[in-house]
Structures are given as C-alpha cells and as structure tokens.
mmCIF file of C-alpha atoms in Angstrom:
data_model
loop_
_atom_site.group_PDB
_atom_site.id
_atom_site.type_symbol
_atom_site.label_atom_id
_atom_site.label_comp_id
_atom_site.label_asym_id
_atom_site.label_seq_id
_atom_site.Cartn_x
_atom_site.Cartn_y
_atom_site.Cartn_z
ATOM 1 C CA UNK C 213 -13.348 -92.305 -11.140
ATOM 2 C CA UNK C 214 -16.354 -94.264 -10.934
ATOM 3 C CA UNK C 215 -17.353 -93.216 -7.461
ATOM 4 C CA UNK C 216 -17.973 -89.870 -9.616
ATOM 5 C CA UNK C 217 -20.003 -91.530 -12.606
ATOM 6 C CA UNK C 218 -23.331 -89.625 -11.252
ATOM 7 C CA UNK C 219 -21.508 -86.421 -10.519
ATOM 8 C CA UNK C 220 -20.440 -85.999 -13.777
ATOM 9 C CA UNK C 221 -23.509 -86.997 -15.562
ATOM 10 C CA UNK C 222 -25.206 -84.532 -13.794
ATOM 11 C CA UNK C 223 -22.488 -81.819 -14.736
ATOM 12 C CA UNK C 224 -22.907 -83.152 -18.679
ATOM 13 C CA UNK C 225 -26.518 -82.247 -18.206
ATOM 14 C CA UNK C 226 -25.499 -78.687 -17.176
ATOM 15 C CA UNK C 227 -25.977 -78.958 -13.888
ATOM 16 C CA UNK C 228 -23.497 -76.417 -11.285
ATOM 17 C CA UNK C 229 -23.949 -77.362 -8.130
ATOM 18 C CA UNK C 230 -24.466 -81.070 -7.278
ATOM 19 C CA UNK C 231 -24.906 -82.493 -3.516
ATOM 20 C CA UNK C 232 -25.006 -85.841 -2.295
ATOM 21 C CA UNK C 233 -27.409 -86.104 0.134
ATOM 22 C CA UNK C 234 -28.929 -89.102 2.716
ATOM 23 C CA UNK C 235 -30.034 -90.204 5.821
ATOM 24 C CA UNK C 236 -29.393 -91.748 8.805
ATOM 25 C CA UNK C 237 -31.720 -93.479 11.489
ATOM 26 C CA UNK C 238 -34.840 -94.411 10.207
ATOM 27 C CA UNK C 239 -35.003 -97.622 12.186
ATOM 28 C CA UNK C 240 -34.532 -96.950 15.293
ATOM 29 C CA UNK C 241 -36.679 -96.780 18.403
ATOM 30 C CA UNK C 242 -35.487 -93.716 19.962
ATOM 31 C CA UNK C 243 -34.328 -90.258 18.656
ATOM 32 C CA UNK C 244 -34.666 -88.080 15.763
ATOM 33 C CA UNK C 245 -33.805 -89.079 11.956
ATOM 34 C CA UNK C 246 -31.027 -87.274 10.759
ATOM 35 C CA UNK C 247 -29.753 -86.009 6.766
ATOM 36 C CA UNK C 248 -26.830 -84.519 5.053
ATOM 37 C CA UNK C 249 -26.377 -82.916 2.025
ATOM 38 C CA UNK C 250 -22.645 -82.250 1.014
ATOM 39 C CA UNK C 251 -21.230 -80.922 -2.502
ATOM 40 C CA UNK C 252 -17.220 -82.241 -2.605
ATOM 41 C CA UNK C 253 -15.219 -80.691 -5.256
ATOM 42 C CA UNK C 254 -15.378 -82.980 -8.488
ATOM 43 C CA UNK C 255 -12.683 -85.555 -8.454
ATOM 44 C CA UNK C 256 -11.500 -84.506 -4.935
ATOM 45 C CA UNK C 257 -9.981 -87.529 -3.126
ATOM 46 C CA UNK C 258 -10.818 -88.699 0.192
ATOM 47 C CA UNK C 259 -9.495 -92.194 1.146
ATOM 48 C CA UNK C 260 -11.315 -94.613 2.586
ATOM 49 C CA UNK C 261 -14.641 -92.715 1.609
ATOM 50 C CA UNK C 262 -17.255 -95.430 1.275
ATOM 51 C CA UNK C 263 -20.807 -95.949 2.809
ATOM 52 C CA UNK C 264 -21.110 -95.287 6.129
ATOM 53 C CA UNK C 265 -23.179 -98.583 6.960
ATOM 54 C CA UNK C 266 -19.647 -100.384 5.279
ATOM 55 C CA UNK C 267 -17.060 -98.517 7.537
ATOM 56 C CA UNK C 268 -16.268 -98.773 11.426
ATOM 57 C CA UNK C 269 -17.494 -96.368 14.191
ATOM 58 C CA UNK C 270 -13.678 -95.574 14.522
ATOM 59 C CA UNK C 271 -13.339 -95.138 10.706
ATOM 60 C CA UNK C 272 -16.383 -92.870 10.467
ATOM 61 C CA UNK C 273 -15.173 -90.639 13.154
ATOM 62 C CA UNK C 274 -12.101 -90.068 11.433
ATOM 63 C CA UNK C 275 -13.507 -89.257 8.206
ATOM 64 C CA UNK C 276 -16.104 -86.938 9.561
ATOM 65 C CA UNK C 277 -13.397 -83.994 9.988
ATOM 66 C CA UNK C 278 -12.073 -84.262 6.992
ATOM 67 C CA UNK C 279 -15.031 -84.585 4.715
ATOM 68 C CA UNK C 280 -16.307 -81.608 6.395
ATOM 69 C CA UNK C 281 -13.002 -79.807 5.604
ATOM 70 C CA UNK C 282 -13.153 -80.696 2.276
ATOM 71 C CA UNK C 283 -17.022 -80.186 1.171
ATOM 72 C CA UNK C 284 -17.265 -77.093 -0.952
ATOM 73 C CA UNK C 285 -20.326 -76.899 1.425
ATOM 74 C CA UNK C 286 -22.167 -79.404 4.162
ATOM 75 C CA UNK C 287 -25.403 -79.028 5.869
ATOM 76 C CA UNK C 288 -27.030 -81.361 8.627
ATOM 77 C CA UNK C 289 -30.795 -81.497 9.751
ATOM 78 C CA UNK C 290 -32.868 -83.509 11.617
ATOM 79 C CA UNK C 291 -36.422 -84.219 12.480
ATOM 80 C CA UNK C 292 -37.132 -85.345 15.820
ATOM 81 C CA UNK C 293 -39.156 -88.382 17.229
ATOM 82 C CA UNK C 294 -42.224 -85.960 18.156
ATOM 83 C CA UNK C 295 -42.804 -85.552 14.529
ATOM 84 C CA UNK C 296 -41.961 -89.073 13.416
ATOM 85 C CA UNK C 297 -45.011 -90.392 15.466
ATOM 86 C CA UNK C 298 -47.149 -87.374 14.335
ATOM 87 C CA UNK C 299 -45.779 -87.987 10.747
ATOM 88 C CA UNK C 300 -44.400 -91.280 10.034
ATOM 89 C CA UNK C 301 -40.565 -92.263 9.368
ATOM 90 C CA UNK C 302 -40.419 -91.938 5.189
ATOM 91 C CA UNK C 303 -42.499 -88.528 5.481
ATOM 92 C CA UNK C 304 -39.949 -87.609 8.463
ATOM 93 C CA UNK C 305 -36.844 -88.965 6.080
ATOM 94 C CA UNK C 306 -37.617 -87.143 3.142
ATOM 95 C CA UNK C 307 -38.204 -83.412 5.176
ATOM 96 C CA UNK C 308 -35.262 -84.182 7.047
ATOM 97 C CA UNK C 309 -32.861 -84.483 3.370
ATOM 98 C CA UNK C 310 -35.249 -81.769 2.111
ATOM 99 C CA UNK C 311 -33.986 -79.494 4.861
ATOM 100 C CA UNK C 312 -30.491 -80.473 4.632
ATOM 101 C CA UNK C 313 -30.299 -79.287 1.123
ATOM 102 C CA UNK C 314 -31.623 -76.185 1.611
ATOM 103 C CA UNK C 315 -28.810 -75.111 4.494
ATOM 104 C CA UNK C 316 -26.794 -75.379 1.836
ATOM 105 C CA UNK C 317 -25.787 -71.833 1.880
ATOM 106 C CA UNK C 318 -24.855 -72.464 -2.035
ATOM 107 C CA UNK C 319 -28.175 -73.407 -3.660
ATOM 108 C CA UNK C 320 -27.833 -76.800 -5.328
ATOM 109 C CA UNK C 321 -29.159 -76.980 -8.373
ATOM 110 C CA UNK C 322 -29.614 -80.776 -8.596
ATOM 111 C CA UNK C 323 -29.378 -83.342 -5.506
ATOM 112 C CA UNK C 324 -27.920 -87.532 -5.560
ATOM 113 C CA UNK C 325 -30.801 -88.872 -3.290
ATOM 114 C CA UNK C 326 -29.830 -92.110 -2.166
ATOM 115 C CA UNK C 327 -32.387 -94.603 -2.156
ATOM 116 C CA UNK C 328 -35.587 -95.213 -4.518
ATOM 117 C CA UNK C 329 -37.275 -92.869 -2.866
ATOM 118 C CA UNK C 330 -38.119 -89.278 -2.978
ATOM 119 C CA UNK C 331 -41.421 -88.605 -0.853
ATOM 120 C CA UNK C 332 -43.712 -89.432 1.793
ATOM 121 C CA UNK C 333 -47.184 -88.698 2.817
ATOM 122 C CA UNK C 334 -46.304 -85.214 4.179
ATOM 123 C CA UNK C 335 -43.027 -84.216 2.351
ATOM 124 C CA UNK C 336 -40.950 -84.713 -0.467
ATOM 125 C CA UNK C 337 -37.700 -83.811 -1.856
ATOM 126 C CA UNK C 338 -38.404 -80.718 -4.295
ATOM 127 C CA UNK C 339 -35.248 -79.904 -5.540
ATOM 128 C CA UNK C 340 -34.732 -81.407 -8.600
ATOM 129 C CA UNK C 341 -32.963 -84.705 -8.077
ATOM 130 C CA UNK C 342 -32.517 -88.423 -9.067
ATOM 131 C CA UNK C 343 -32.471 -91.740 -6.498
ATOM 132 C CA UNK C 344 -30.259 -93.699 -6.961
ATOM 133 C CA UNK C 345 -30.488 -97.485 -5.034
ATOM 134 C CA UNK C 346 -27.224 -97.955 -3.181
ATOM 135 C CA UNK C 347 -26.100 -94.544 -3.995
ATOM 136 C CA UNK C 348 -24.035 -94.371 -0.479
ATOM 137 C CA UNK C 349 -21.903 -97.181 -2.489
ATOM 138 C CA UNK C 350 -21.711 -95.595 -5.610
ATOM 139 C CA UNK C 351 -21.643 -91.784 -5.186
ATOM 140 C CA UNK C 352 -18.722 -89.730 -3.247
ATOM 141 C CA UNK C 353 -21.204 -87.270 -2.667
ATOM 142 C CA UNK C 354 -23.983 -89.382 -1.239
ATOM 143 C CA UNK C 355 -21.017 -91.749 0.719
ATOM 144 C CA UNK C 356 -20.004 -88.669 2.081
ATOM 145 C CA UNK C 357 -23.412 -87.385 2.980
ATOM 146 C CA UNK C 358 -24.237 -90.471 4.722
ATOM 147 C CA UNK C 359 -20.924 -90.461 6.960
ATOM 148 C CA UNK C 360 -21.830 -87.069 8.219
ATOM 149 C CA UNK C 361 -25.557 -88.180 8.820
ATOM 150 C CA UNK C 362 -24.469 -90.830 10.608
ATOM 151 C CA UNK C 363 -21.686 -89.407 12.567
ATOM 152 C CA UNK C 364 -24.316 -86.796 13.401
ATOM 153 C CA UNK C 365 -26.891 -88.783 15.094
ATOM 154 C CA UNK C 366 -24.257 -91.284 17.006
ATOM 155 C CA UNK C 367 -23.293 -88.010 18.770
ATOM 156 C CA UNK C 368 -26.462 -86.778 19.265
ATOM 157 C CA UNK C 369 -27.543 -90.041 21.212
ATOM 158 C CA UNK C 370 -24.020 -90.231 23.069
ATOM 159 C CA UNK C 371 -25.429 -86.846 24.155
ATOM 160 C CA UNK C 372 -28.809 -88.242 25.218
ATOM 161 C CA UNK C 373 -26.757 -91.218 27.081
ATOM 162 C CA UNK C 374 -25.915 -88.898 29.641
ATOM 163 C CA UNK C 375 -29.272 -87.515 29.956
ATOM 164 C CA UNK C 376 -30.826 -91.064 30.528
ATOM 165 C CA UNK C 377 -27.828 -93.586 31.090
ATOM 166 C CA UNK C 378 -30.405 -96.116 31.873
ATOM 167 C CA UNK C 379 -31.229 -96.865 28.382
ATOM 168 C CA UNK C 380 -27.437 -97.270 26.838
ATOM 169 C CA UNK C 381 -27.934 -95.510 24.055
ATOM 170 C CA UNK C 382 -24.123 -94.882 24.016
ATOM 171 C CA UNK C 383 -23.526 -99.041 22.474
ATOM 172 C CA UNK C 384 -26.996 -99.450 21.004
ATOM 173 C CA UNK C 385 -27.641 -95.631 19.306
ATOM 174 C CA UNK C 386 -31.255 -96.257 20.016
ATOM 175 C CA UNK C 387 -31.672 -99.220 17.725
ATOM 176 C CA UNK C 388 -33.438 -102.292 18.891
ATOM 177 C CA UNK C 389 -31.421 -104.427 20.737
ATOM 178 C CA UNK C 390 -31.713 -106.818 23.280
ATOM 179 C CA UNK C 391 -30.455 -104.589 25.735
ATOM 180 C CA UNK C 392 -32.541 -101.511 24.978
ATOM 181 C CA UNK C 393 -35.975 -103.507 24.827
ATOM 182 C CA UNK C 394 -35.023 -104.919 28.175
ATOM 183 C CA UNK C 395 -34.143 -101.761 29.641
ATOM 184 C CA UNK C 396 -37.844 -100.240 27.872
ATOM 185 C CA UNK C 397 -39.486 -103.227 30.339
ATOM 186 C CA UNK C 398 -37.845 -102.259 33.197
ATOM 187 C CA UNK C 399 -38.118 -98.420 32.654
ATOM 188 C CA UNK C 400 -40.607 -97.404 30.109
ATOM 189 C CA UNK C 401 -40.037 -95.484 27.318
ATOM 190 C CA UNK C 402 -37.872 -92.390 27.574
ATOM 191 C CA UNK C 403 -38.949 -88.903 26.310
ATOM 192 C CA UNK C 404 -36.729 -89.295 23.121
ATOM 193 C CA UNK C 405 -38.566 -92.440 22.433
ATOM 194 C CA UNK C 406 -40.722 -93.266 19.325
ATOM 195 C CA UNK C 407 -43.621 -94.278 20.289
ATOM 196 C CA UNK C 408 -45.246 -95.291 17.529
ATOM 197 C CA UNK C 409 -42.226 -97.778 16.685
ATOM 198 C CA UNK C 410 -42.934 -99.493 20.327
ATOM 199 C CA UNK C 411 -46.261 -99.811 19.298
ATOM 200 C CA UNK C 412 -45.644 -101.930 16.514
ATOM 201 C CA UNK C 413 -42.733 -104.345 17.997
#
C-alpha cells in the first residue's frame, strides 16, 4: 500500500476528497500543455499503474480506459500554445492543473500536485494542496493523473497530424526531435507551434 502513503495521510488529516493531479507537455515545441486531476477509490487496484513517463505508449493506452472507469471522478484541461507564448510554460502548467481540478464535478477538498511546484507568474494552484517531487512514482492518484494527461495530449497531436502531416507529430508528439526541427526549416512553424520555444532553441 505504499503507492497510497499520501492518500491516506491526507485522509488522517480529515481530508474527503483527495485527487491526484499533473501534467503533461511542458517541453514541447508545438501544442497545448495538458492536466488531469483524478480521485481513485482508496486502495482500489489497478495493475501496472505507474508513471506515465515509466510505461509504453501501448501500455498507457491500455490503462487509459480503465483508470477512467475506475476514478470516482476524472477531469482533463488544457491550455493552448497561444497562451503559453503570451504566458509562459510554468504559469500555463499550473492554470492548466488548476482547471483540471475544478471539472471535478465532486469538489476536492485537497489536491497531490506532482512536482515542487505550485505557481507561476500568472496562476497558481489554489486549492489547498501539497507537491510532492516524483509524485507520478509515488502516488496512485497522481500516476494515474499523469497517464490520462498524457494519453490526452498524444491524441490531441495524432489529431493535429492529420491537419499538418508535414510536421510528424504522430512519432515525435511535438517534442524536439531531429525530425521535427528539420521539418520547422523546411516549412516554418505551424499554427499549433510555440513560438516562443523556437525562439529560444
């Protein structure tokens, strides 16, 4: 049970509802940043739950059903690259999880933030919470949160390979590879592109 060691100190403090909740895509150059927040019955077992970053594409896909069957409740959001550059990526992280949490159509009275931390320049998380540093490892609930964040987003930019194939973004997700800078030579940047990220590579 330690994948639940946060979960239950924050039910020992009194708290009700308790959501995992983290991100997905802050370094890429293309397309929006994406959150989830998800609150998993206590104890509830899921195999093979682990951080997303940890798992295979094929692996994350699988488990994206049926953490989403068995969430008490799961939200996604997203803040797109047109804020990002207006914004910048930690401001644009921390409204993205911000919003996440409050889709929850359960309030949640306390939030597992994973990471060290909890706001930027423009936003922050409000609802009371704690970081934790490598909480995707060490919390179902944020493990969980970060599978559907990241399952999110991949589909997202499988959606936005069709709409501009020359870019790739089905094998690369956006990210900087060798393949998508040499395609941003050849083409120029897309309209899903983050500008201010190209300006600083």
């Amino acid at each position: 049970m330690e994948f639940w060691n946060y979960e239950q100190a924050a039910r020992e403090k009194g708290h009700a509802v308790i959501c995992g909740c983290d991100e997905a895509g802050a370094g890429p150059l293309a397309g929006p940043v994406y959150a989830a927040a998800v609150v998993l019955p206590f104890g509830v077992e899921i195999p093979g739950l682990n951080d997303s970053k940890k798992l295979s594409e094929r692996k994350r896909e699988a488990l994206f059903p049926i953490i989403k069957e068995k969430a008490v409740e799961w939200a996604v959001a997203w803040v797109d690259e047109k804020e990002i550059d207006a914004t910048d990526i930690l401001s644009a992280r921390m409204k993205a999880m911000q919003m996440a949490i409050d889709r929850l159509h359960t309030t949640s009275d306390y939030a597992l933030i994973d990471g060290n931390r909890d706001r930027g320049r423009t936003a922050s998380i409000t609802t009371d919470h704690e970081c934790i540093v490598k909480g995707d490892s060490l919390s179902a609930s944020i493990a969980a949160a970060s599978i559907l964040a990241k399952v999110s987003r991949d589909h997202f930019m499988m959606e936005m390979a069709e709409r501009y194939p020359q870019y790739h973004f089905e094998k690369h997700k956006g990210y900087g590879t060798k393949a998508h800078y040499e395609a941003l030579a050849q083409y120029g940047p897309s309209p899903i592109h983050r500008l201010t990220f190209l300006k600083t590579k």
